[in-house]
Tab-separated table of C-alpha atoms in Angstrom:
chain	number	residue	atom	x	y	z
U	341	UNK	CA	-23.354	-36.532	-24.087
U	342	UNK	CA	-19.730	-35.621	-23.495
U	343	UNK	CA	-18.747	-33.054	-19.946
U	344	UNK	CA	-17.887	-30.203	-22.966
U	345	UNK	CA	-21.949	-30.627	-24.476
U	346	UNK	CA	-23.241	-30.917	-21.110
U	347	UNK	CA	-21.742	-27.369	-20.121
U	348	UNK	CA	-22.259	-25.363	-23.041
U	349	UNK	CA	-26.556	-26.737	-22.245
U	350	UNK	CA	-25.769	-25.339	-19.307
U	351	UNK	CA	-24.943	-21.838	-19.993
U	352	UNK	CA	-27.253	-21.775	-22.987
U	353	UNK	CA	-30.234	-19.788	-20.183
U	354	UNK	CA	-30.299	-16.105	-20.480
U	355	UNK	CA	-28.996	-14.741	-17.469
U	356	UNK	CA	-30.960	-12.554	-14.556
U	357	UNK	CA	-31.315	-8.830	-15.811
U	358	UNK	CA	-29.100	-7.989	-12.296
U	359	UNK	CA	-26.758	-10.271	-13.098
U	360	UNK	CA	-25.335	-8.490	-16.182
U	361	UNK	CA	-26.207	-5.161	-14.814
U	362	UNK	CA	-23.686	-6.091	-11.929
U	363	UNK	CA	-21.554	-7.468	-13.981
U	364	UNK	CA	-21.579	-3.979	-16.230
U	365	UNK	CA	-20.317	-2.703	-13.187
U	366	UNK	CA	-18.445	-4.411	-12.121
U	367	UNK	CA	-16.535	-4.422	-15.357
U	368	UNK	CA	-16.676	-0.761	-15.761
U	369	UNK	CA	-14.328	0.234	-12.508
U	370	UNK	CA	-11.344	0.838	-13.059
U	371	UNK	CA	-8.710	-2.188	-12.808
U	372	UNK	CA	-6.684	-1.765	-9.370
U	373	UNK	CA	-2.929	-3.631	-9.850
U	374	UNK	CA	-1.375	-4.929	-6.740
U	375	UNK	CA	1.450	-2.885	-5.741
U	376	UNK	CA	2.831	-5.219	-3.202
U	377	UNK	CA	5.860	-7.841	-3.600
U	378	UNK	CA	5.868	-10.385	-1.131
U	379	UNK	CA	8.465	-11.770	0.078
U	380	UNK	CA	7.559	-15.836	0.817
U	381	UNK	CA	9.233	-17.338	3.620
U	382	UNK	CA	9.309	-21.263	6.126
U	383	UNK	CA	7.810	-21.509	9.156
U	384	UNK	CA	8.972	-22.564	11.631
U	385	UNK	CA	8.991	-23.661	14.579
U	386	UNK	CA	13.254	-24.223	17.333
U	387	UNK	CA	11.573	-24.811	20.762
U	388	UNK	CA	9.760	-21.928	22.204
U	389	UNK	CA	10.939	-19.743	18.751
U	390	UNK	CA	8.330	-19.334	15.529
U	391	UNK	CA	10.744	-18.163	13.027
U	392	UNK	CA	10.954	-18.278	9.107
U	393	UNK	CA	13.188	-18.608	6.522
U	394	UNK	CA	12.950	-17.692	2.730
U	395	UNK	CA	11.926	-20.132	0.635
U	396	UNK	CA	14.200	-19.841	-1.890
U	397	UNK	CA	16.366	-21.678	0.547
U	398	UNK	CA	15.171	-24.245	1.672
U	399	UNK	CA	16.047	-28.119	0.233
U	400	UNK	CA	13.849	-30.822	1.769
U	401	UNK	CA	11.597	-31.277	4.659
U	402	UNK	CA	13.649	-34.776	6.980
U	403	UNK	CA	11.445	-36.708	8.724
U	404	UNK	CA	12.865	-38.273	10.765
U	405	UNK	CA	15.137	-36.667	11.456
U	406	UNK	CA	18.621	-37.988	10.257
U	407	UNK	CA	20.592	-39.125	13.160
U	408	UNK	CA	23.412	-36.707	14.079
U	409	UNK	CA	27.355	-37.799	14.441
U	410	UNK	CA	29.148	-35.761	16.776
U	411	UNK	CA	32.355	-34.010	16.760
U	412	UNK	CA	34.948	-35.194	19.877
U	413	UNK	CA	36.397	-31.185	19.112
U	414	UNK	CA	32.737	-29.034	18.160
U	415	UNK	CA	33.438	-25.974	20.477
U	416	UNK	CA	30.862	-24.563	19.927
U	417	UNK	CA	26.721	-25.549	21.224
U	418	UNK	CA	25.659	-24.090	17.321
U	419	UNK	CA	27.432	-27.071	15.599
U	420	UNK	CA	25.392	-30.266	16.723
U	421	UNK	CA	27.579	-32.811	14.447
U	422	UNK	CA	27.169	-34.471	10.878
U	423	UNK	CA	24.681	-36.122	9.096
U	424	UNK	CA	24.474	-38.261	6.434
U	425	UNK	CA	22.071	-37.142	4.635
U	426	UNK	CA	20.851	-39.286	0.916
U	427	UNK	CA	24.825	-40.559	1.414
U	428	UNK	CA	26.455	-37.274	2.214
U	429	UNK	CA	27.490	-35.966	5.073
U	430	UNK	CA	26.224	-32.746	5.388
U	431	UNK	CA	27.160	-30.326	8.370
U	432	UNK	CA	24.099	-29.856	11.133
U	433	UNK	CA	24.076	-26.963	13.063
U	434	UNK	CA	21.801	-25.977	15.527
U	435	UNK	CA	19.543	-22.879	14.755
U	436	UNK	CA	18.046	-22.305	18.260
U	437	UNK	CA	21.877	-21.827	19.493
U	438	UNK	CA	22.164	-18.794	17.292
U	439	UNK	CA	19.290	-17.297	18.885
U	440	UNK	CA	19.426	-18.575	22.459
U	441	UNK	CA	22.923	-19.852	22.385
U	442	UNK	CA	22.420	-23.466	23.362
U	443	UNK	CA	22.154	-26.542	21.404
U	444	UNK	CA	18.913	-27.699	21.291
U	445	UNK	CA	15.461	-26.227	22.039
U	446	UNK	CA	13.518	-27.807	25.161
U	447	UNK	CA	11.036	-29.430	23.246
U	448	UNK	CA	11.611	-32.583	21.003
U	449	UNK	CA	13.140	-31.743	17.811
U	450	UNK	CA	11.098	-33.779	14.749
U	451	UNK	CA	12.223	-32.675	12.482
U	452	UNK	CA	15.095	-31.820	10.635
U	453	UNK	CA	15.704	-29.186	7.945
U	454	UNK	CA	17.850	-28.853	4.547
U	455	UNK	CA	18.606	-25.359	3.915
U	456	UNK	CA	21.327	-22.733	2.296
U	457	UNK	CA	22.272	-22.740	-1.350
U	458	UNK	CA	23.386	-24.654	-4.077
U	459	UNK	CA	27.530	-24.861	-2.143
U	460	UNK	CA	26.700	-24.757	1.038
U	461	UNK	CA	24.574	-26.026	2.888
U	462	UNK	CA	23.362	-27.364	6.360
U	463	UNK	CA	20.795	-29.342	7.744
U	464	UNK	CA	19.376	-27.859	11.086
U	465	UNK	CA	17.563	-29.269	13.696
U	466	UNK	CA	13.430	-27.851	14.330
U	467	UNK	CA	10.045	-28.776	15.928
U	468	UNK	CA	8.089	-28.268	13.861
U	469	UNK	CA	6.601	-27.177	10.220
U	470	UNK	CA	3.879	-23.982	9.361
U	471	UNK	CA	4.366	-24.221	6.000
U	472	UNK	CA	4.716	-21.892	3.381
U	473	UNK	CA	3.065	-18.432	3.892
U	474	UNK	CA	3.268	-14.974	1.678
U	475	UNK	CA	3.751	-11.666	2.932
U	476	UNK	CA	3.120	-8.701	2.284
U	477	UNK	CA	6.799	-7.006	2.151
U	478	UNK	CA	4.922	-3.714	3.487
U	479	UNK	CA	4.370	-5.323	6.219
U	480	UNK	CA	7.221	-6.958	7.539
U	481	UNK	CA	8.327	-5.360	10.731
U	482	UNK	CA	12.769	-4.599	11.023
U	483	UNK	CA	14.065	-5.909	14.283
U	484	UNK	CA	17.707	-4.719	15.332
U	485	UNK	CA	18.349	-7.006	18.693
U	486	UNK	CA	21.464	-5.532	17.997
U	487	UNK	CA	24.084	-6.429	15.737
U	488	UNK	CA	24.594	-10.272	16.216
U	489	UNK	CA	20.988	-10.562	15.469
U	490	UNK	CA	19.506	-13.640	13.057
U	491	UNK	CA	16.603	-11.783	13.209
U	492	UNK	CA	16.424	-9.087	10.435
U	493	UNK	CA	12.211	-8.350	10.684
U	494	UNK	CA	8.595	-9.346	12.159
U	495	UNK	CA	5.606	-10.529	11.345
U	496	UNK	CA	2.258	-11.814	12.710
U	497	UNK	CA	1.104	-14.894	11.618
U	498	UNK	CA	-1.832	-16.623	13.235
U	499	UNK	CA	-1.738	-13.828	16.560
U	500	UNK	CA	1.950	-15.553	17.075
U	501	UNK	CA	4.912	-13.520	16.254
U	502	UNK	CA	7.119	-15.047	13.626
U	503	UNK	CA	10.980	-13.898	13.320
U	504	UNK	CA	12.244	-13.389	10.313
U	505	UNK	CA	16.402	-15.218	9.897
U	506	UNK	CA	18.696	-12.861	7.809
U	507	UNK	CA	20.449	-14.986	5.719
U	508	UNK	CA	22.990	-13.403	5.239
U	509	UNK	CA	24.083	-13.106	8.985
U	510	UNK	CA	23.162	-16.659	9.896
U	511	UNK	CA	26.043	-17.784	7.571
U	512	UNK	CA	28.514	-14.538	8.723
U	513	UNK	CA	28.041	-16.771	12.133
U	514	UNK	CA	28.344	-20.435	11.155
U	515	UNK	CA	30.445	-19.924	9.220
U	516	UNK	CA	32.290	-18.023	11.867
U	517	UNK	CA	31.429	-21.474	14.239
U	518	UNK	CA	32.800	-23.561	11.524
U	519	UNK	CA	36.361	-21.956	11.200
U	520	UNK	CA	37.283	-21.690	15.511
K	488	UNK	CA	-13.502	-20.569	-29.717
K	489	UNK	CA	-16.972	-19.707	-30.085
K	490	UNK	CA	-19.704	-20.731	-32.705
K	491	UNK	CA	-21.949	-17.878	-34.695
K	492	UNK	CA	-25.349	-19.719	-36.004
K	493	UNK	CA	-23.881	-23.516	-34.915
K	494	UNK	CA	-20.991	-23.205	-36.797
K	495	UNK	CA	-16.946	-22.876	-35.561
K	496	UNK	CA	-15.086	-20.413	-35.348
K	497	UNK	CA	-11.319	-19.386	-33.510
K	498	UNK	CA	-9.752	-16.863	-32.172
K	499	UNK	CA	-6.621	-16.050	-31.738
K	500	UNK	CA	-5.919	-16.177	-27.492
K	501	UNK	CA	-3.098	-14.328	-27.434
K	502	UNK	CA	-4.995	-11.470	-28.552
K	503	UNK	CA	-8.020	-11.494	-26.007
K	504	UNK	CA	-7.382	-8.922	-23.432
K	505	UNK	CA	-10.361	-9.925	-21.132
K	506	UNK	CA	-13.269	-12.448	-21.587
K	507	UNK	CA	-16.578	-10.838	-19.998
K	508	UNK	CA	-20.280	-11.499	-19.740
K	509	UNK	CA	-22.673	-10.432	-22.792
K	510	UNK	CA	-23.642	-6.642	-20.700
K	511	UNK	CA	-25.441	-4.158	-22.096
K	512	UNK	CA	-24.712	-2.552	-24.290
K	513	UNK	CA	-25.693	2.154	-25.186
K	514	UNK	CA	-26.768	1.398	-28.743
K	515	UNK	CA	-24.974	3.857	-31.107
K	516	UNK	CA	-26.698	5.619	-34.569
K	517	UNK	CA	-25.251	5.824	-37.859
K	518	UNK	CA	-23.692	3.104	-37.093
K	519	UNK	CA	-23.652	-1.281	-39.478
K	520	UNK	CA	-26.138	-3.236	-37.397
K	521	UNK	CA	-23.257	-4.957	-35.978
K	522	UNK	CA	-22.237	-2.756	-34.511
K	523	UNK	CA	-24.296	-3.182	-30.768
K	524	UNK	CA	-23.263	0.207	-29.026
K	525	UNK	CA	-20.737	1.257	-26.942
K	526	UNK	CA	-19.834	-0.720	-22.973
K	527	UNK	CA	-18.081	1.265	-19.975
K	528	UNK	CA	-14.627	-0.376	-19.552
K	529	UNK	CA	-12.422	0.197	-16.697
K	530	UNK	CA	-13.489	3.548	-17.403
K	531	UNK	CA	-13.456	3.395	-20.690
K	532	UNK	CA	-16.055	3.342	-23.996
K	533	UNK	CA	-15.617	0.358	-26.110
K	534	UNK	CA	-17.586	-0.402	-28.936
K	535	UNK	CA	-18.197	-3.870	-29.468
K	536	UNK	CA	-19.823	-5.595	-32.875
K	537	UNK	CA	-21.423	-8.922	-32.641
K	538	UNK	CA	-20.351	-11.436	-34.954
K	539	UNK	CA	-22.748	-13.408	-35.081
K	540	UNK	CA	-24.754	-10.098	-37.327
K	541	UNK	CA	-21.313	-9.939	-38.382
K	542	UNK	CA	-20.854	-13.316	-40.016
K	543	UNK	CA	-24.912	-14.215	-40.701
K	544	UNK	CA	-26.944	-11.041	-40.045
K	545	UNK	CA	-28.683	-12.694	-37.034
K	546	UNK	CA	-27.327	-11.657	-33.662
K	547	UNK	CA	-25.837	-13.905	-31.369
K	548	UNK	CA	-28.579	-15.259	-28.799
K	549	UNK	CA	-28.620	-13.693	-25.553
K	550	UNK	CA	-26.791	-16.561	-23.170
K	551	UNK	CA	-24.520	-17.096	-20.385
K	552	UNK	CA	-22.166	-18.766	-22.897
K	553	UNK	CA	-22.547	-15.874	-25.426
K	554	UNK	CA	-19.676	-13.631	-24.215
K	555	UNK	CA	-17.694	-10.334	-25.316
K	556	UNK	CA	-13.724	-11.397	-25.744
K	557	UNK	CA	-11.801	-8.045	-25.810
K	558	UNK	CA	-9.106	-6.993	-28.288
K	559	UNK	CA	-7.654	-4.733	-29.460
K	560	UNK	CA	-7.173	-3.295	-33.214
K	561	UNK	CA	-3.853	-0.655	-33.967
K	562	UNK	CA	-4.210	0.057	-29.765
K	563	UNK	CA	-7.948	0.765	-29.896
K	564	UNK	CA	-9.945	-1.474	-26.989
K	565	UNK	CA	-12.840	-3.377	-29.558
K	566	UNK	CA	-14.902	-5.496	-27.839
K	567	UNK	CA	-16.696	-8.773	-29.585
K	568	UNK	CA	-19.820	-10.592	-29.329
K	569	UNK	CA	-19.421	-14.577	-30.275
K	570	UNK	CA	-21.217	-17.524	-28.984
K	571	UNK	CA	-20.642	-20.516	-26.933
K	572	UNK	CA	-17.027	-19.472	-25.757
K	573	UNK	CA	-16.299	-22.081	-23.277
K	574	UNK	CA	-13.178	-23.393	-24.583
K	575	UNK	CA	-10.268	-22.824	-26.015
K	576	UNK	CA	-8.174	-25.130	-27.650
K	577	UNK	CA	-4.493	-24.648	-29.595
K	578	UNK	CA	-3.421	-25.183	-32.996
K	579	UNK	CA	0.040	-25.292	-34.241
K	580	UNK	CA	0.531	-22.633	-37.271
K	581	UNK	CA	0.908	-25.198	-39.836
K	582	UNK	CA	-1.728	-26.846	-39.243
K	583	UNK	CA	-4.251	-24.271	-41.036
K	584	UNK	CA	-5.195	-24.149	-44.247
K	585	UNK	CA	-6.446	-21.772	-46.272
K	586	UNK	CA	-10.018	-21.625	-46.775
K	587	UNK	CA	-8.937	-21.230	-51.660
K	588	UNK	CA	-12.848	-19.752	-51.346
K	589	UNK	CA	-12.442	-15.626	-52.560
K	590	UNK	CA	-14.212	-14.394	-49.115
K	591	UNK	CA	-14.965	-10.528	-50.339
K	592	UNK	CA	-18.409	-9.594	-48.106
K	593	UNK	CA	-16.231	-11.431	-45.141
K	594	UNK	CA	-12.033	-10.746	-45.603
K	595	UNK	CA	-11.732	-11.758	-41.648
K	596	UNK	CA	-12.170	-14.617	-42.264
K	597	UNK	CA	-9.503	-16.657	-42.613
K	598	UNK	CA	-7.938	-19.948	-42.745
K	599	UNK	CA	-9.130	-23.390	-41.335
K	600	UNK	CA	-8.645	-26.590	-39.227
K	601	UNK	CA	-10.381	-29.253	-39.023
K	602	UNK	CA	-11.308	-32.434	-36.714
K	603	UNK	CA	-13.675	-34.696	-36.325
K	604	UNK	CA	-17.118	-32.046	-35.802
K	605	UNK	CA	-15.720	-30.439	-39.325
K	606	UNK	CA	-13.977	-27.300	-39.642
K	607	UNK	CA	-12.877	-24.644	-37.515
K	608	UNK	CA	-12.318	-21.083	-38.667
K	609	UNK	CA	-10.429	-18.119	-37.922
K	610	UNK	CA	-11.620	-14.809	-37.131
K	611	UNK	CA	-8.715	-12.387	-38.384
K	612	UNK	CA	-8.930	-9.314	-35.367
K	613	UNK	CA	-7.033	-7.330	-38.315
K	614	UNK	CA	-8.852	-6.636	-41.005
K	615	UNK	CA	-12.536	-7.321	-39.560
K	616	UNK	CA	-13.510	-3.724	-39.482
K	617	UNK	CA	-13.801	-1.681	-42.902
K	618	UNK	CA	-11.615	1.523	-42.508
K	619	UNK	CA	-13.758	3.889	-42.330
K	620	UNK	CA	-16.370	2.450	-40.078
K	621	UNK	CA	-12.740	1.975	-38.012
K	622	UNK	CA	-12.028	5.348	-37.889
K	623	UNK	CA	-16.104	6.170	-37.408
K	624	UNK	CA	-15.703	3.618	-33.974
K	625	UNK	CA	-13.198	4.891	-33.016
K	626	UNK	CA	-13.240	8.324	-32.815
K	627	UNK	CA	-15.970	8.508	-31.049
K	628	UNK	CA	-14.814	5.895	-28.282
K	629	UNK	CA	-12.718	8.434	-28.240
K	630	UNK	CA	-14.718	11.688	-27.790
């Protein structure tokens, strides 16, 4: 006996009147279309800071972290060096430095995030990941800590605030760091 | 896919707005017997046709698998009751063959495909209701 015919036998029963009445009430209600728009964000930790980037900018999460080849003349805490990513040299930058001004978070960096666009990608050490969340755009609270803040908004995830990084601002700051 | 008296029929999925259980219909007077009545669908009175009565004179059994397919005819919502509405299947246009038999009583039954279990006939929504019935039903539903 095929699964199909088992299923149709199971459904060849009269449903109780209450079920149909309940369904009739459901069907009579106007369909509410959800108007909210959502942002899909990848949430991760930079030491004590819990932050998020748009999931579209995320390319890969590497575990364990790659070895960083430091640059002898590096002059900025955000510029960590170069990493060998699948045989290509990529720039390794510290997102933590953009937030706190020092290169490394106190916690152990367990993974590396590959992020950016098709034209420019970066590799950044992170200390933990919390997956992708969908947040209603209306629930993102604008965050204005100053004109150079890389955090553009915040939201609360599991009772903990998460700072959403502004990609344009992060890119601009990194461009400045790299052109020094 | 649906069944009427054990025979398999197909209704184009693109024309189905929603599939709901066979909820009670409010009966109507002065309509052909295949019109089961009206249902309240999202606040609109929508006429419902029993394909069982329409095709072979016996109403569809009141089972879980008997469902109402909501479709639109010339922009008007219409419910179609069919049995065994449990699966959907995909065919290419060229797999449908004309029946080659005149069906004056049931012009809405279209071309057929066959598989290892026999024929499946397509229900053409556009031809489903004779014009006077259509006019009466939709005028009633709107008023």
